[in-house]
Short mmCIF file of C-alpha atoms in Angstrom, two decimals:
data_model
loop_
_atom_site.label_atom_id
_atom_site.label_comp_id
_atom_site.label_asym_id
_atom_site.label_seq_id
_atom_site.Cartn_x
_atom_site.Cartn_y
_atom_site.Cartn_z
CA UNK A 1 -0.54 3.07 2.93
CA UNK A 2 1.05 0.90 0.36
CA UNK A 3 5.27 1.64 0.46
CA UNK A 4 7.69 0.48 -1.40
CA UNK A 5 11.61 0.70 -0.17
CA UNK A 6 14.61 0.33 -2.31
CA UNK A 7 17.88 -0.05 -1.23
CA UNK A 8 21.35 -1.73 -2.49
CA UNK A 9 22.14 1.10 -4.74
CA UNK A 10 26.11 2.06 -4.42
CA UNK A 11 29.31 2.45 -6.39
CA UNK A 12 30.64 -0.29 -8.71
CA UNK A 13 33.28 -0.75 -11.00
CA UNK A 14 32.04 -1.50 -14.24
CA UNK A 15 32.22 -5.51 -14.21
CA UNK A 16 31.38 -5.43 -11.04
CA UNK A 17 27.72 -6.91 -9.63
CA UNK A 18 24.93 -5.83 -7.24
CA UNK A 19 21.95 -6.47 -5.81
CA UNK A 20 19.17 -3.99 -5.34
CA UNK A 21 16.33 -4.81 -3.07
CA UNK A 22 12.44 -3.39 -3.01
CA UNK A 23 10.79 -3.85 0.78
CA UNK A 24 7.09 -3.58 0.40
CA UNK A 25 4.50 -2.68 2.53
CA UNK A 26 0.64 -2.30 2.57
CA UNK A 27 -0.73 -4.59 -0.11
CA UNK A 28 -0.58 -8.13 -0.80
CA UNK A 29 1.99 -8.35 -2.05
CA UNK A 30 1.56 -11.44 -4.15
CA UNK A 31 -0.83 -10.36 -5.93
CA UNK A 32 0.82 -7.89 -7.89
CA UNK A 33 3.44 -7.89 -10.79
CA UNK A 34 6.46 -5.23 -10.46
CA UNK A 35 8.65 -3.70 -11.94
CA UNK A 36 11.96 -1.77 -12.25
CA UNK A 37 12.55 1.31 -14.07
CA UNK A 38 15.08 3.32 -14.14
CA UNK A 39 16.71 7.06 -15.12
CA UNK A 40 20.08 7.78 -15.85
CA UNK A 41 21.21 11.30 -14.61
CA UNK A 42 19.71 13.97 -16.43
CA UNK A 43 17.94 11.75 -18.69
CA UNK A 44 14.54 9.83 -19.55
CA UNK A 45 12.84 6.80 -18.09
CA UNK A 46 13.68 3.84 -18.94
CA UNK A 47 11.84 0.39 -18.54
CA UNK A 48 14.18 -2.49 -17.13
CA UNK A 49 12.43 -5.48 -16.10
CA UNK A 50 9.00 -6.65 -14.70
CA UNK A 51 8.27 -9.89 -12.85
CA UNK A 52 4.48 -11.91 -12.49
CA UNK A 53 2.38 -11.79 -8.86
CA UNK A 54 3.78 -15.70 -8.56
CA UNK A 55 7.06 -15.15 -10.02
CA UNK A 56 5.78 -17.36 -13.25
CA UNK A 57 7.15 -15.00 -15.70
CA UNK A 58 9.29 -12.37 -16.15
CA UNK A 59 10.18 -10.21 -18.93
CA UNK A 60 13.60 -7.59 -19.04
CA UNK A 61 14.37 -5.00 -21.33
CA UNK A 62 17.25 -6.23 -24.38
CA UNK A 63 19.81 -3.69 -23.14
CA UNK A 64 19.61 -5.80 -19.41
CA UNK A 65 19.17 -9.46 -20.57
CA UNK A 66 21.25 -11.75 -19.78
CA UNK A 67 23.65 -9.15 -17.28
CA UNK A 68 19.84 -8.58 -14.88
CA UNK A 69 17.46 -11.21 -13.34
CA UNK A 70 14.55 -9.90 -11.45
CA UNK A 71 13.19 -11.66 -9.13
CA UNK A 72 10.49 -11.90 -5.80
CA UNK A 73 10.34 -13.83 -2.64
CA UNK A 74 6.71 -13.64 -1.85
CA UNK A 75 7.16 -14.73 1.87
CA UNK A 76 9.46 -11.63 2.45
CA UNK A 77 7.43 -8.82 0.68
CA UNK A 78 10.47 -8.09 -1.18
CA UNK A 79 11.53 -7.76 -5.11
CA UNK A 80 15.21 -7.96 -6.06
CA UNK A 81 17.38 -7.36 -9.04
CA UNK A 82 20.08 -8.87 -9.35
CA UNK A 83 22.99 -6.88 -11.53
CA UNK A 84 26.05 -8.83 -13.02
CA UNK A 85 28.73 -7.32 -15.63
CA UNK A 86 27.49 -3.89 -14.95
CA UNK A 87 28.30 -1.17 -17.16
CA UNK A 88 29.13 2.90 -17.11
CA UNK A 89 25.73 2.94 -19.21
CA UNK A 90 23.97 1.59 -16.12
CA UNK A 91 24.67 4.38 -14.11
CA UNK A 92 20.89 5.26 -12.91
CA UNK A 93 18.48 5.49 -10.04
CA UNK A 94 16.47 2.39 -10.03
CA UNK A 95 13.21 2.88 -8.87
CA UNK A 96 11.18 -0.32 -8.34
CA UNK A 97 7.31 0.13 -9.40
CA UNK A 98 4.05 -1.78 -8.25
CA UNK A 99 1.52 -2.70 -11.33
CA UNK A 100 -2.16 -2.62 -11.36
CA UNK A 101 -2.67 -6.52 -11.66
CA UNK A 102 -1.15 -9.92 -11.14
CA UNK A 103 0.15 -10.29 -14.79
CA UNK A 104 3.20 -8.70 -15.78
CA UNK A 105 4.17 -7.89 -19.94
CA UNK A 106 2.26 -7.09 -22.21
CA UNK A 107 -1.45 -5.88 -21.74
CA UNK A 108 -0.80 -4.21 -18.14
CA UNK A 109 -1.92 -0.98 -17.23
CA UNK A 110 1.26 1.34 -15.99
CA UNK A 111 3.35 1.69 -12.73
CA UNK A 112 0.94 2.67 -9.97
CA UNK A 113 3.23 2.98 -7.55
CA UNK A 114 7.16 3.82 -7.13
CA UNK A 115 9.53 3.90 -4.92
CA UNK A 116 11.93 6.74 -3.66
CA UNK A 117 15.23 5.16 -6.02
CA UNK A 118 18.16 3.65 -5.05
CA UNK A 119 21.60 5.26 -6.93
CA UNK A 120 23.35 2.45 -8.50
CA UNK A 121 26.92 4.47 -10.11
CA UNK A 122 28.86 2.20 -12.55
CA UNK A 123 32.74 4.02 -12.34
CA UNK A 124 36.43 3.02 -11.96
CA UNK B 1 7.35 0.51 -30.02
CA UNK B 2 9.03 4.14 -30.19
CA UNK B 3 6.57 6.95 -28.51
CA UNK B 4 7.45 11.17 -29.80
CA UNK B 5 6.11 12.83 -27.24
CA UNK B 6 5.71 17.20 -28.03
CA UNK B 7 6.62 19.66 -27.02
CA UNK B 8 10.05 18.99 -25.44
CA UNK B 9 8.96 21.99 -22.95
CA UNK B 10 6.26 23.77 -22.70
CA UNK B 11 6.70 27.52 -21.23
CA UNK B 12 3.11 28.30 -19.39
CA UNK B 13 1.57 30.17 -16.50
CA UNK B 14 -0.74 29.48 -13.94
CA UNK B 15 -4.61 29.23 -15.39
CA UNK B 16 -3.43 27.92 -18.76
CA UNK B 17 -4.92 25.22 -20.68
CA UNK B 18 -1.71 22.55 -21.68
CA UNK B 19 -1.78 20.10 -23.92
CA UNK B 20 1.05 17.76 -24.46
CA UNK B 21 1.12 14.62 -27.49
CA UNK B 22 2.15 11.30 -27.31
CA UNK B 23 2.55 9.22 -30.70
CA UNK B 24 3.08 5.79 -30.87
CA UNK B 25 5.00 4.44 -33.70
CA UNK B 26 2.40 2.02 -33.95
CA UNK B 27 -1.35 0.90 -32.81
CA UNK B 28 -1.12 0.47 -28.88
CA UNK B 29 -4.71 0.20 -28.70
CA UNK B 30 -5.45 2.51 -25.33
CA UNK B 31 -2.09 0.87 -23.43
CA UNK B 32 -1.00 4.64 -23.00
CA UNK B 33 -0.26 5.66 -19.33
CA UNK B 34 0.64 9.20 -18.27
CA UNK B 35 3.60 10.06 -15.50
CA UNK B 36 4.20 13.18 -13.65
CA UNK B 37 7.54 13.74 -12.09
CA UNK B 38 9.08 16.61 -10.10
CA UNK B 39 13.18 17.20 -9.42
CA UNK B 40 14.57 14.72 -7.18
CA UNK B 41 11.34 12.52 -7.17
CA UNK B 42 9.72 9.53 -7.96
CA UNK B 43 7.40 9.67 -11.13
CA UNK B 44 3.66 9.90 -10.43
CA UNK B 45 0.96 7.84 -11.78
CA UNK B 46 -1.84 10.48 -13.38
CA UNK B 47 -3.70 8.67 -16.08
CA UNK B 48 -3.55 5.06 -16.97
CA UNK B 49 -5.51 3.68 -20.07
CA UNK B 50 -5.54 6.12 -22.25
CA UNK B 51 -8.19 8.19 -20.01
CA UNK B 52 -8.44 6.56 -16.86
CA UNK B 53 -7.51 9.09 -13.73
CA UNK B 54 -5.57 7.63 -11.36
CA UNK B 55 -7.04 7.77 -7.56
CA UNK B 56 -6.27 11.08 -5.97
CA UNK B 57 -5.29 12.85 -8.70
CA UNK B 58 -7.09 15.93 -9.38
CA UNK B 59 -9.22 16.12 -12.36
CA UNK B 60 -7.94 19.33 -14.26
CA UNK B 61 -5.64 16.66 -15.61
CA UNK B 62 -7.71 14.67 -18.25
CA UNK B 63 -6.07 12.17 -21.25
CA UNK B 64 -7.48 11.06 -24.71
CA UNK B 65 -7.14 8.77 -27.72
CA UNK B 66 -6.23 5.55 -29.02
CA UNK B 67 -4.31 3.77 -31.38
CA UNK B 68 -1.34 5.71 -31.86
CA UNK B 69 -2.18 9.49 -30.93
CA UNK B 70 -2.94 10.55 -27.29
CA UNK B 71 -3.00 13.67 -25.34
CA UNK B 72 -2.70 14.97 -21.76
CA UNK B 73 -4.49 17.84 -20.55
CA UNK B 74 -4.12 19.85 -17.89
CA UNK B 75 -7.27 22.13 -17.88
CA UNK B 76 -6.09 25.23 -15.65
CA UNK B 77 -2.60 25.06 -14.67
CA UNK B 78 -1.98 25.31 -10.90
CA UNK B 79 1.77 25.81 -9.32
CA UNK B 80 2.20 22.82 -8.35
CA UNK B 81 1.89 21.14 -12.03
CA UNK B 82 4.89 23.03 -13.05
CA UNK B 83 7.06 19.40 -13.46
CA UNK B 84 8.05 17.04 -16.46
CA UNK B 85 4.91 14.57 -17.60
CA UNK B 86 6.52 11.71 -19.41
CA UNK B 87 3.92 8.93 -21.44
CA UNK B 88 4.73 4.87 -21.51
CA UNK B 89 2.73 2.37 -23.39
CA UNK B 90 2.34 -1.16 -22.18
CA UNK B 91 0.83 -2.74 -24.87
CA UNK B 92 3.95 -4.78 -25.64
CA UNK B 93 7.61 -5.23 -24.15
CA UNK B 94 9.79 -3.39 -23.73
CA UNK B 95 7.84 -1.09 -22.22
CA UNK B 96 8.63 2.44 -23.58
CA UNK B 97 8.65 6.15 -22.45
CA UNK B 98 8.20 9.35 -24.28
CA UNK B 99 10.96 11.64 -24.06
CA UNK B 100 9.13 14.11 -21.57
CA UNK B 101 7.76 17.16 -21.60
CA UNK B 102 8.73 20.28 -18.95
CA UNK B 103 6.20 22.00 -18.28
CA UNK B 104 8.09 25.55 -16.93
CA UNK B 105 7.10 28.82 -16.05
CA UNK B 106 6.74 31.42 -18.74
#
């Protein structure tokens, strides 16, 4: 049963950094681009960032670049996105999202499979 | 890419025929993937491609089109479809979401 586990979510003042983490189990994971997507409360979905099966390329939403970095360690099954100069705006569950291939961007074929959400809250 | 999805909520009852729209604000080709999502869960994949259904999903729930209009059809609603569908294209980044659409009880 392929899982995916997010966790790191938590309280931050805005400035502030985090790190959110994706554990996941039962594919190879390699060979699969992923994503992060997330939904402020009450509110939409909204695509943040996606990152290649080998980490080759990566591609992050306009409102995120520069402040996010996704990234993967292969050997560890896990994704990661890292959050600097966070924002009230941020304020969102962050749900991390397996793709149907290896390529991430354009051309891809949706989020097969998500995660539960981790709560990230940007607040002083 | 902006994508109007309609209605914003859809009042139905169980046996109904639903439709909802997705427009693209341009040609995504068939890069048009359909989400359901319930309270205090993760979104679902239901269709991906335009028309593809996703495994395990039952097939009352059937999408069309291409280029910029699509649909999502849920051919007799059952109780537990009462949720919000929301559509994403992936033809180019940023990826982008429809608004939603609630699907409620009338």
């Amino acid at each position: 049963e392929i899982q995916l586990v997010e966790s790191g979510g938590d309280l931050v003042q805005p400035g502030g950094s985090l790190r959110l983490s994706c554990a996941a189990s039962g594919f190879t994971f390699s060979s699969y681009a992923m994503s992060w997507v997330r939904q402020a409360p009450g509110k939409g979905l909204q695509w943040v960032s996606s990152i290649s099966g080998s980490a080759g390329s990566a591609y992050s939403a306009d409102s995120v670049k520069g402040r996010f970095t996704i990234s993967r360690d292969n050997s560890k099954n896990t994704l990661y996105l890292q959050m600097t100069s966070l924002r009230a705006e941020d304020t969102a569950v962050y749900y991390c999202a397996k793709e149907m291939g290896l390529s991430a961007g354009s051309g891809t074929q949706g989020f097969e499979v998500w995660g539960q959400g981790t709560m990230v809250t940007v607040s002083s | 890419i902006h994508m109007a999805q309609s209605p914003a909520s859809l009042p139905a009852s169980v046996g109904d025929r639903v439709t909802i729209t997705c427009r693209a604000s341009q040609s995504i080709n068939k890069y048009l993937h359909w989400y359901q999502q319930k309270p205090g869960k993760a979104p679902k994949l239901l269709i991906y491609a335009a028309s593809s259904l996703h495994a395990g999903v039952p097939s009352r729930f059937s999408g069309g089109g291409s280029g910029t209009d699509f649909t999502l059809t849920i051919s007799s609603l059952q109780p537990e479809d009462f949720a919000t569908y929301y559509c994403q294209q992936s033809y180019i980044t940023p990826f982008t979401f429809g608004g939603g659409t609630k699907v409620e009880i009338k």
